[in-house]
Amino acid sequence: MTTENKFVRKLRCRECGYEYPIEPLHFCEYCFGPLEVDYDYDAISGVLSRETIARRPKSMWRYRELLPIDREPTVGLSVGFTPLVRANRLAEVLGVRELYLKNDSVNFPTLSFKDRVVAVALTKAKEFGFEVVACASTGNLGNSVAANAAAAGLTSYIFIPSDLEQGKVLGTLIYATNLVGIHGNYDQVNRLCSEIANKFGWAFANINIRPFYSEGSKTFGYEILEQLGWKVPQHIVVPMAGGSLITKIAKAIKEFHRLGLTDHTDCRIYGAQALGCNPIAQAVKADTDLLKPVRPNTIAKSLAIGNPADGFYAVKTIRESGGYAEDVTDEEIVAAMKLLASTEGIFTETAGGVTLGVTQKLIEQGRIPRDETIVVSITGNGLKTQEAVIDHVGKPMLIKPKLEEFEALLDKHAPGVRARG
Ligand SMILES: *Cc1c(COP(=O)(O)O)cnc(C)c1O
Ligand SMILES: [Zn+2]
């Protein structure tokens, strides 16, 4: 793949099927439907086998024929191939047999799954010749665009709602980007950014080059299948903001099967949202295609998109897979974050609390059977949303630097431990 990527065919309208050349376009001129990258799967199946993939370096680029770039990747070369952890202690608490955590809270370089989409978006932006990259963000995307743009020597502008967590703000500013806080919610930020994209001709990762950006999410799905030994799990639970990741996991499952890398596509896909911002979950539960925009009010700020761009397709994906969607309260989010940390040693952000909380709920409802394979998508890192849990984890036990003080403390708090020593 030194010059043109012969595996990428066209951009294709998801609604009317009209085809467009590979250009920075994102909606159909005829019906305003979203555009999707289309590949020549016959050509890809000729070169991409399990063995070929397995021999390649452990990053998201081991699936590069299935990503919409023309030349070698130039941004985010080490992104991806995060751990898939068998979670036996958590499984015991949930009362299930086979549970896995796909852990993008340790994705490189900015500790969320957004590094996957940004690696593709910025590589593509460079191919298109953009010099300024930008995004409308609920936090993690801003972190990732800023970091990857810095490493690529690109100028970046990041637009966020002004009330994001400190960790998300600092995790953007540190990269010496241009961070603009908007007095408003994400949906207002996004609307403003669409206008800026039109007027300034910048590459907004999740707006005018969205069809390329969103393809990066497929690698989260590919990795799950490969790490399960080229097997499709029976259930995957996925957090939803704009609703893109969940649709791309479904696309990944279909593509691997189309290429003969896995032997079926049966997987029930479940969407997770916070009760304080649940437009997609609401539509699934009401069994309707009509999404009612909401005004977000939740500690899960990374998922706080009241009018999700891919909401309609997320509902469709969930329904076609035989899955479901649920939502959880802020208290349930915090409880799930603590449960994950105390059973598996993984500190996830609020979005991970949403996903695990919803998983618990679906198991209790009997929608996810206890004896089947379940994968929970952990997409972000808890150090970025400290405000959510700081008042719910207790305080350090304070003593003077004296052995007697420690012995007294131990006798009081854990007399049994001493005997074990
Ligand atoms: C952005 C984000 C999501 C959801 O992504 P969408 O593709 O917009 O649905 C999930 N988890 C985290 C941590 C995120 O930052
Ligand atoms: Zn169209």
CSV table of C-alpha atoms and ligand atoms in Angstrom, one decimal:
chain,number,residue,atom,x,y,z
A,1,MET,CA,0.0,0.0,0.0
A,2,THR,CA,2.6,2.6,-1.0
A,3,THR,CA,0.5,4.8,-3.2
A,4,GLU,CA,-3.3,4.5,-3.6
A,5,ASN,CA,-5.4,2.2,-1.4
A,6,LYS,CA,-7.0,0.0,-4.0
A,7,PHE,CA,-9.2,-1.5,-1.3
A,8,VAL,CA,-11.3,1.7,-0.7
A,9,ARG,CA,-13.9,2.1,-3.4
A,10,LYS,CA,-16.1,5.2,-2.7
A,11,LEU,CA,-18.2,7.1,-0.3
A,12,ARG,CA,-21.7,5.8,-0.3
A,13,CYS,CA,-24.9,7.4,0.9
A,14,ARG,CA,-26.4,5.3,3.7
A,15,GLU,CA,-29.9,6.3,2.6
A,16,CYS,CA,-30.1,6.5,-1.2
A,17,GLY,CA,-26.9,4.7,-2.1
A,18,TYR,CA,-25.6,7.5,-4.3
A,19,GLU,CA,-21.8,7.2,-4.6
A,20,TYR,CA,-19.2,9.9,-4.2
A,21,PRO,CA,-15.4,10.0,-4.7
A,22,ILE,CA,-13.1,9.9,-1.7
A,23,GLU,CA,-13.2,13.5,-0.7
A,24,PRO,CA,-13.8,15.5,2.5
A,25,LEU,CA,-17.6,15.1,2.2
A,26,HIS,CA,-20.0,13.9,4.9
A,27,PHE,CA,-23.6,14.1,3.7
A,28,CYS,CA,-25.4,13.3,0.5
A,29,GLU,CA,-26.2,16.2,-1.8
A,30,TYR,CA,-29.5,14.6,-2.8
A,31,CYS,CA,-31.0,13.3,0.4
A,32,PHE,CA,-28.8,14.7,3.2
A,33,GLY,CA,-28.1,11.1,4.3
A,34,PRO,CA,-24.7,10.4,6.0
A,35,LEU,CA,-21.9,9.0,3.8
A,36,GLU,CA,-20.1,5.7,4.6
A,37,VAL,CA,-16.8,4.4,3.3
A,38,ASP,CA,-17.3,1.4,1.0
A,39,TYR,CA,-14.6,-1.2,0.4
A,40,ASP,CA,-13.7,-3.8,-2.2
A,41,TYR,CA,-14.0,-6.8,0.1
A,42,ASP,CA,-13.1,-9.3,-2.6
A,43,ALA,CA,-9.8,-7.6,-3.1
A,44,ILE,CA,-9.2,-7.4,0.7
A,45,SER,CA,-10.0,-11.1,1.3
A,46,GLY,CA,-7.3,-11.9,-1.2
A,47,VAL,CA,-4.6,-10.4,1.0
A,48,LEU,CA,-6.0,-10.3,4.6
A,49,SER,CA,-5.9,-13.6,6.4
A,50,ARG,CA,-5.8,-14.4,10.2
A,51,GLU,CA,-2.1,-15.2,9.8
A,52,THR,CA,-1.3,-12.0,8.0
A,53,ILE,CA,-3.0,-10.0,10.7
A,54,ALA,CA,-1.4,-11.9,13.5
A,55,ARG,CA,2.1,-11.3,12.2
A,56,ARG,CA,1.7,-7.6,12.2
A,57,PRO,CA,2.7,-5.2,15.0
A,58,LYS,CA,0.1,-5.0,17.8
A,59,SER,CA,-1.7,-1.7,17.0
A,60,MET,CA,-5.0,-0.8,15.3
A,61,TRP,CA,-3.1,-0.6,12.0
A,62,ARG,CA,-2.8,-4.4,11.7
A,63,TYR,CA,-6.3,-4.1,10.0
A,64,ARG,CA,-5.2,-1.2,7.7
A,65,GLU,CA,-6.8,-2.6,4.5
A,66,LEU,CA,-10.1,-2.0,6.3
A,67,LEU,CA,-9.3,1.6,7.1
A,68,PRO,CA,-9.9,4.5,4.6
A,69,ILE,CA,-6.4,5.8,4.1
A,70,ASP,CA,-4.5,5.9,0.9
A,71,ARG,CA,-0.9,5.6,2.0
A,72,GLU,CA,0.8,4.4,5.2
A,73,PRO,CA,-0.6,5.8,8.4
A,74,THR,CA,1.2,8.9,9.6
A,75,VAL,CA,-0.6,9.7,12.9
A,76,GLY,CA,-1.2,7.5,15.9
A,77,LEU,CA,1.1,4.7,14.8
A,78,SER,CA,1.0,3.0,18.3
A,79,VAL,CA,-2.8,3.3,18.9
A,80,GLY,CA,-4.9,0.3,19.8
A,81,PHE,CA,-4.5,-3.4,20.6
A,82,THR,CA,-5.5,-2.7,24.1
A,83,PRO,CA,-6.1,-5.6,26.5
A,84,LEU,CA,-9.1,-7.9,26.4
A,85,VAL,CA,-9.3,-9.0,30.0
A,86,ARG,CA,-11.1,-12.1,31.3
A,87,ALA,CA,-12.9,-10.8,34.3
A,88,ASN,CA,-13.5,-13.7,36.7
A,89,ARG,CA,-13.9,-11.8,39.9
A,90,LEU,CA,-16.4,-9.4,38.4
A,91,ALA,CA,-18.2,-12.3,36.7
A,92,GLU,CA,-18.6,-13.9,40.1
A,93,VAL,CA,-20.3,-10.8,41.5
A,94,LEU,CA,-22.5,-10.5,38.5
A,95,GLY,CA,-23.3,-14.2,38.6
A,96,VAL,CA,-22.2,-14.9,35.0
A,97,ARG,CA,-19.9,-17.5,33.5
A,98,GLU,CA,-17.8,-15.9,30.9
A,99,LEU,CA,-17.1,-12.1,31.1
A,100,TYR,CA,-14.5,-10.0,29.3
A,101,LEU,CA,-13.6,-6.4,29.5
A,102,LYS,CA,-12.2,-4.6,26.4
A,103,ASN,CA,-10.0,-2.1,28.1
A,104,ASP,CA,-9.5,1.1,26.1
A,105,SER,CA,-9.0,3.0,29.4
A,106,VAL,CA,-5.3,2.3,28.6
A,107,ASN,CA,-5.3,3.2,24.9
A,108,PHE,CA,-2.3,5.1,23.7
A,109,PRO,CA,-1.8,8.1,23.9
A,110,THR,CA,-4.8,9.7,25.6
A,111,LEU,CA,-6.4,6.8,27.5
A,112,SER,CA,-9.7,6.5,25.6
A,113,PHE,CA,-11.1,4.8,22.5
A,114,LYS,CA,-11.1,8.2,20.7
A,115,ASP,CA,-7.4,7.7,19.9
A,116,ARG,CA,-8.6,5.1,17.3
A,117,VAL,CA,-10.9,7.5,15.4
A,118,VAL,CA,-8.4,10.4,15.7
A,119,ALA,CA,-5.5,8.3,14.2
A,120,VAL,CA,-7.6,7.7,11.1
A,121,ALA,CA,-9.0,11.2,11.0
A,122,LEU,CA,-5.7,13.0,11.2
A,123,THR,CA,-3.9,10.6,8.8
A,124,LYS,CA,-6.7,11.3,6.4
A,125,ALA,CA,-6.7,15.1,7.0
A,126,LYS,CA,-3.0,15.1,6.1
A,127,GLU,CA,-3.7,13.1,2.9
A,128,PHE,CA,-6.3,15.7,2.0
A,129,GLY,CA,-3.9,18.5,2.6
A,130,PHE,CA,-5.6,20.1,5.6
A,131,GLU,CA,-3.2,22.1,7.8
A,132,VAL,CA,-5.7,22.9,10.7
A,133,VAL,CA,-7.5,20.1,12.5
A,134,ALA,CA,-10.3,20.6,14.9
A,135,CYS,CA,-13.2,18.9,16.7
A,136,ALA,CA,-16.4,19.4,18.7
A,137,SER,CA,-15.8,17.4,21.8
A,138,THR,CA,-17.3,16.1,25.1
A,139,GLY,CA,-13.8,15.7,26.4
A,140,ASN,CA,-12.0,12.6,25.2
A,141,LEU,CA,-12.0,13.6,21.5
A,142,GLY,CA,-10.5,16.9,22.4
A,143,ASN,CA,-7.7,15.2,24.4
A,144,SER,CA,-6.9,12.9,21.5
A,145,VAL,CA,-7.0,15.5,18.7
A,146,ALA,CA,-4.8,17.9,20.7
A,147,ALA,CA,-2.2,15.1,21.5
A,148,ASN,CA,-2.1,13.5,18.1
A,149,ALA,CA,-2.0,16.9,16.3
A,150,ALA,CA,0.9,18.0,18.5
A,151,ALA,CA,2.8,14.8,17.7
A,152,ALA,CA,2.0,15.3,14.0
A,153,GLY,CA,3.0,19.0,13.9
A,154,LEU,CA,-0.6,20.1,13.0
A,155,THR,CA,-2.3,23.2,14.3
A,156,SER,CA,-5.4,22.2,16.3
A,157,TYR,CA,-8.6,23.9,17.6
A,158,ILE,CA,-10.7,22.1,20.2
A,159,PHE,CA,-14.3,23.2,21.0
A,160,ILE,CA,-15.9,22.0,24.2
A,161,PRO,CA,-18.8,22.8,26.6
A,162,SER,CA,-17.3,25.1,29.2
A,163,ASP,CA,-18.3,22.9,32.1
A,164,LEU,CA,-16.2,19.7,31.4
A,165,GLU,CA,-14.2,18.0,34.1
A,166,GLN,CA,-10.8,19.4,35.1
A,167,GLY,CA,-9.0,16.3,33.9
A,168,LYS,CA,-10.5,16.6,30.4
A,169,VAL,CA,-9.6,20.3,30.2
A,170,LEU,CA,-6.1,19.9,31.5
A,171,GLY,CA,-5.7,16.8,29.3
A,172,THR,CA,-6.3,19.1,26.3
A,173,LEU,CA,-4.5,22.3,27.4
A,174,ILE,CA,-1.2,20.4,28.1
A,175,TYR,CA,-0.7,19.8,24.4
A,176,ALA,CA,-0.5,23.6,23.7
A,177,THR,CA,-3.5,23.5,21.5
A,178,ASN,CA,-6.2,26.1,21.1
A,179,LEU,CA,-9.0,25.2,23.4
A,180,VAL,CA,-12.3,27.1,23.1
A,181,GLY,CA,-14.9,26.6,25.9
A,182,ILE,CA,-18.5,27.4,24.8
A,183,HIS,CA,-21.2,28.5,27.2
A,184,GLY,CA,-23.6,25.9,26.2
A,185,ASN,CA,-24.1,22.1,25.9
A,186,TYR,CA,-22.4,19.8,23.4
A,187,ASP,CA,-25.2,20.1,20.9
A,188,GLN,CA,-24.7,23.8,20.7
A,189,VAL,CA,-20.9,23.3,20.4
A,190,ASN,CA,-21.5,21.0,17.5
A,191,ARG,CA,-23.8,23.3,15.7
A,192,LEU,CA,-21.3,26.2,16.0
A,193,CYS,CA,-18.5,23.9,14.7
A,194,SER,CA,-20.5,23.0,11.6
A,195,GLU,CA,-20.6,26.6,10.8
A,196,ILE,CA,-16.9,27.1,11.5
A,197,ALA,CA,-16.0,24.0,9.4
A,198,ASN,CA,-17.9,25.5,6.4
A,199,LYS,CA,-16.5,28.9,6.7
A,200,PHE,CA,-12.8,28.1,7.5
A,201,GLY,CA,-12.2,24.9,5.6
A,202,TRP,CA,-10.6,23.2,8.6
A,203,ALA,CA,-10.7,19.4,9.1
A,204,PHE,CA,-13.2,18.8,11.9
A,205,ALA,CA,-12.6,15.2,12.9
A,206,ASN,CA,-16.2,14.4,13.8
A,207,ILE,CA,-17.9,16.8,11.3
A,208,ASN,CA,-16.7,17.3,7.8
A,209,ILE,CA,-14.4,14.2,7.7
A,210,ARG,CA,-16.7,12.1,9.9
A,211,PRO,CA,-17.0,9.2,7.4
A,212,PHE,CA,-13.3,8.6,7.7
A,213,TYR,CA,-13.0,9.4,11.4
A,214,SER,CA,-15.8,7.0,12.4
A,215,GLU,CA,-14.2,4.0,10.6
A,216,GLY,CA,-11.4,4.0,13.2
A,217,SER,CA,-14.0,2.7,15.7
A,218,LYS,CA,-14.2,-0.6,13.8
A,219,THR,CA,-10.8,-1.6,15.2
A,220,PHE,CA,-12.3,-1.8,18.7
A,221,GLY,CA,-14.5,-4.5,17.3
A,222,TYR,CA,-11.9,-6.3,15.2
A,223,GLU,CA,-9.6,-6.5,18.2
A,224,ILE,CA,-12.3,-8.1,20.4
A,225,LEU,CA,-12.9,-10.8,17.7
A,226,GLU,CA,-9.2,-11.5,17.2
A,227,GLN,CA,-8.5,-11.5,20.9
A,228,LEU,CA,-11.3,-14.1,21.5
A,229,GLY,CA,-9.4,-16.3,19.1
A,230,TRP,CA,-11.3,-15.2,16.0
A,231,LYS,CA,-14.6,-15.9,17.7
A,232,VAL,CA,-17.7,-13.7,18.0
A,233,PRO,CA,-19.0,-13.2,21.5
A,234,GLN,CA,-22.7,-13.7,22.1
A,235,HIS,CA,-23.2,-10.3,23.8
A,236,ILE,CA,-21.4,-6.9,23.6
A,237,VAL,CA,-22.4,-3.9,25.7
A,238,VAL,CA,-21.3,-0.5,24.3
A,239,PRO,CA,-21.6,3.0,25.7
A,240,MET,CA,-23.3,5.5,23.3
A,241,ALA,CA,-22.8,9.2,22.9
A,242,GLY,CA,-23.3,10.1,19.2
A,243,GLY,CA,-24.0,6.5,18.6
A,244,SER,CA,-21.2,5.9,16.2
A,245,LEU,CA,-19.0,3.3,18.0
A,246,ILE,CA,-21.9,0.9,18.4
A,247,THR,CA,-22.7,0.9,14.7
A,248,LYS,CA,-19.0,0.4,13.8
A,249,ILE,CA,-18.7,-2.6,16.1
A,250,ALA,CA,-21.6,-4.1,14.2
A,251,LYS,CA,-19.9,-3.2,10.9
A,252,ALA,CA,-16.6,-4.8,12.1
A,253,ILE,CA,-18.4,-8.1,12.9
A,254,LYS,CA,-20.0,-8.2,9.5
A,255,GLU,CA,-16.8,-7.4,7.7
A,256,PHE,CA,-14.7,-10.1,9.5
A,257,HIS,CA,-17.4,-12.6,8.5
A,258,ARG,CA,-17.5,-11.3,4.9
A,259,LEU,CA,-13.7,-11.8,4.8
A,260,GLY,CA,-13.9,-15.3,6.2
A,261,LEU,CA,-12.0,-14.4,9.3
A,262,THR,CA,-14.9,-15.5,11.6
A,263,ASP,CA,-17.6,-18.0,11.0
A,264,HIS,CA,-20.8,-16.1,11.9
A,265,THR,CA,-22.2,-12.7,12.8
A,266,ASP,CA,-24.6,-13.7,15.7
A,267,CYS,CA,-23.9,-11.2,18.4
A,268,ARG,CA,-26.5,-9.3,20.4
A,269,ILE,CA,-25.4,-5.7,20.8
A,270,TYR,CA,-26.6,-3.6,23.7
A,271,GLY,CA,-26.4,0.2,24.1
A,272,ALA,CA,-25.6,1.9,27.3
A,273,GLN,CA,-26.5,5.5,28.3
A,274,ALA,CA,-26.9,7.6,31.4
A,275,LEU,CA,-30.5,8.3,32.5
A,276,GLY,CA,-29.6,12.0,32.4
A,277,CYS,CA,-28.9,11.7,28.6
A,278,ASN,CA,-30.7,8.7,27.1
A,279,PRO,CA,-32.2,9.7,23.7
A,280,ILE,CA,-31.0,6.4,22.1
A,281,ALA,CA,-31.9,4.1,25.0
A,282,GLN,CA,-35.4,5.8,25.2
A,283,ALA,CA,-36.1,5.1,21.5
A,284,VAL,CA,-35.0,1.5,21.8
A,285,LYS,CA,-37.2,1.0,24.9
A,286,ALA,CA,-40.2,2.7,23.3
A,287,ASP,CA,-39.6,0.6,20.2
A,288,THR,CA,-39.6,3.6,17.9
A,289,ASP,CA,-37.2,5.1,15.2
A,290,LEU,CA,-38.0,8.6,16.3
A,291,LEU,CA,-35.3,10.0,18.6
A,292,LYS,CA,-36.4,12.8,20.9
A,293,PRO,CA,-33.5,15.1,21.6
A,294,VAL,CA,-32.9,15.7,25.4
A,295,ARG,CA,-31.1,18.3,27.4
A,296,PRO,CA,-28.2,16.4,29.1
A,297,ASN,CA,-27.9,16.4,32.8
A,298,THR,CA,-25.5,13.6,34.0
A,299,ILE,CA,-22.0,13.1,35.5
A,300,ALA,CA,-21.3,11.0,32.4
A,301,LYS,CA,-20.2,14.1,30.4
A,302,SER,CA,-18.4,12.2,27.7
A,303,LEU,CA,-21.7,10.6,26.7
A,304,ALA,CA,-23.7,13.8,27.1
A,305,ILE,CA,-25.0,14.3,23.6
A,306,GLY,CA,-28.7,15.1,23.6
A,307,ASN,CA,-29.1,15.0,19.8
A,308,PRO,CA,-26.9,12.1,18.6
A,309,ALA,CA,-25.7,12.2,15.0
A,310,ASP,CA,-25.9,8.5,14.5
A,311,GLY,CA,-28.7,7.9,17.0
A,312,PHE,CA,-31.1,6.5,14.3
A,313,TYR,CA,-28.5,4.0,13.1
A,314,ALA,CA,-27.6,3.0,16.6
A,315,VAL,CA,-31.2,2.1,17.3
A,316,LYS,CA,-31.3,0.1,14.0
A,317,THR,CA,-28.0,-1.7,14.9
A,318,ILE,CA,-29.3,-2.7,18.3
A,319,ARG,CA,-32.7,-3.9,17.0
A,320,GLU,CA,-31.2,-5.9,14.1
A,321,SER,CA,-28.8,-7.6,16.4
A,322,GLY,CA,-31.5,-8.7,18.8
A,323,GLY,CA,-30.0,-6.6,21.6
A,324,TYR,CA,-31.5,-3.9,23.8
A,325,ALA,CA,-30.6,-0.6,25.5
A,326,GLU,CA,-30.7,0.6,29.1
A,327,ASP,CA,-29.8,3.6,31.2
A,328,VAL,CA,-28.5,4.1,34.7
A,329,THR,CA,-28.6,6.9,37.3
A,330,ASP,CA,-25.6,8.8,38.4
A,331,GLU,CA,-25.5,6.8,41.6
A,332,GLU,CA,-25.5,3.6,39.7
A,333,ILE,CA,-22.6,4.9,37.5
A,334,VAL,CA,-20.5,5.7,40.6
A,335,ALA,CA,-21.3,2.3,42.1
A,336,ALA,CA,-20.3,0.5,38.9
A,337,MET,CA,-17.0,2.5,38.7
A,338,LYS,CA,-16.2,1.4,42.2
A,339,LEU,CA,-17.2,-2.2,41.5
A,340,LEU,CA,-15.0,-2.5,38.5
A,341,ALA,CA,-12.0,-1.0,40.4
A,342,SER,CA,-12.5,-3.2,43.4
A,343,THR,CA,-13.0,-6.5,41.5
A,344,GLU,CA,-10.7,-6.1,38.5
A,345,GLY,CA,-8.3,-3.3,39.3
A,346,ILE,CA,-9.5,-1.1,36.5
A,347,PHE,CA,-10.3,2.6,37.1
A,348,THR,CA,-12.6,3.7,34.4
A,349,GLU,CA,-14.3,7.0,33.8
A,350,THR,CA,-18.0,7.7,34.2
A,351,ALA,CA,-18.7,6.2,30.7
A,352,GLY,CA,-17.3,2.9,31.9
A,353,GLY,CA,-19.6,3.1,34.9
A,354,VAL,CA,-22.5,3.6,32.6
A,355,THR,CA,-21.6,0.5,30.5
A,356,LEU,CA,-21.0,-1.8,33.5
A,357,GLY,CA,-24.1,-0.4,35.3
A,358,VAL,CA,-26.2,-1.2,32.3
A,359,THR,CA,-24.6,-4.6,31.9
A,360,GLN,CA,-25.6,-5.4,35.5
A,361,LYS,CA,-29.2,-4.2,34.8
A,362,LEU,CA,-29.5,-6.3,31.6
A,363,ILE,CA,-28.3,-9.4,33.4
A,364,GLU,CA,-30.7,-8.9,36.3
A,365,GLN,CA,-33.5,-8.3,33.8
A,366,GLY,CA,-32.7,-11.7,32.2
A,367,ARG,CA,-32.0,-10.1,28.8
A,368,ILE,CA,-28.4,-11.2,28.9
A,369,PRO,CA,-28.2,-14.9,29.9
A,370,ARG,CA,-25.8,-15.8,32.7
A,371,ASP,CA,-24.2,-18.7,30.9
A,372,GLU,CA,-23.1,-17.0,27.7
A,373,THR,CA,-20.1,-15.0,26.5
A,374,ILE,CA,-20.3,-11.3,27.4
A,375,VAL,CA,-17.9,-8.4,26.4
A,376,VAL,CA,-18.2,-5.1,28.2
A,377,SER,CA,-16.7,-2.1,26.4
A,378,ILE,CA,-14.5,0.1,28.8
A,379,THR,CA,-13.8,3.2,26.7
A,380,GLY,CA,-12.2,5.7,29.0
A,381,ASN,CA,-10.0,6.3,32.0
A,382,GLY,CA,-11.1,7.2,35.5
A,383,LEU,CA,-8.3,9.7,36.2
A,384,LYS,CA,-10.0,12.1,33.9
A,385,THR,CA,-13.3,12.2,35.8
A,386,GLN,CA,-12.1,12.4,39.4
A,387,GLU,CA,-14.9,14.7,40.4
A,388,ALA,CA,-17.4,11.9,39.9
A,389,VAL,CA,-15.9,9.7,42.6
A,390,ILE,CA,-13.7,11.8,44.9
A,391,ASP,CA,-16.4,12.1,47.6
A,392,HIS,CA,-17.3,8.4,47.4
A,393,VAL,CA,-14.1,6.6,48.1
A,394,GLY,CA,-13.2,7.6,51.7
A,395,LYS,CA,-10.0,9.2,52.8
A,396,PRO,CA,-6.5,8.0,53.6
A,397,MET,CA,-6.0,6.8,57.2
A,398,LEU,CA,-3.6,9.4,58.7
A,399,ILE,CA,-0.9,8.5,61.3
A,400,LYS,CA,2.5,9.8,62.5
A,401,PRO,CA,5.6,8.0,61.2
A,402,LYS,CA,5.6,5.7,64.2
A,403,LEU,CA,5.3,1.9,64.3
A,404,GLU,CA,3.0,2.0,67.4
A,405,GLU,CA,0.6,4.2,65.5
A,406,PHE,CA,0.4,1.8,62.6
A,407,GLU,CA,-0.1,-1.1,65.0
A,408,ALA,CA,-2.9,0.7,66.7
A,409,LEU,CA,-4.5,1.5,63.4
A,410,LEU,CA,-4.3,-2.1,62.2
A,411,ASP,CA,-5.7,-3.4,65.5
A,412,LYS,CA,-8.7,-1.1,65.0
A,413,HIS,CA,-9.3,-1.6,61.3
A,414,ALA,CA,-8.1,-5.1,60.4
A,415,PRO,CA,-7.1,-7.2,63.4
A,416,GLY,CA,-7.3,-10.3,61.2
A,417,VAL,CA,-4.6,-9.1,58.8
A,418,ARG,CA,-2.0,-9.1,61.5
A,419,ALA,CA,-2.4,-12.7,62.4
A,420,ARG,CA,-1.9,-13.7,58.7
A,421,GLY,CA,1.5,-11.9,58.6
B,1,LIG,C1,-17.0,9.4,22.7
B,1,LIG,C2,-17.1,8.3,23.7
B,1,LIG,C3,-18.0,7.2,23.6
B,1,LIG,C4,-19.1,7.1,22.6
B,1,LIG,O1,-18.8,7.4,21.3
B,1,LIG,P1,-19.9,7.5,20.1
B,1,LIG,O2,-19.2,6.9,19.0
B,1,LIG,O3,-20.0,9.0,20.0
B,1,LIG,O4,-21.2,6.9,20.5
B,1,LIG,C5,-17.9,6.2,24.6
B,1,LIG,N1,-17.1,6.3,25.6
B,1,LIG,C6,-16.2,7.3,25.7
B,1,LIG,C7,-15.3,7.3,26.9
B,1,LIG,C8,-16.2,8.4,24.8
B,1,LIG,O5,-15.3,9.4,25.0
B,2,ZN,ZN,-28.4,10.1,-0.4
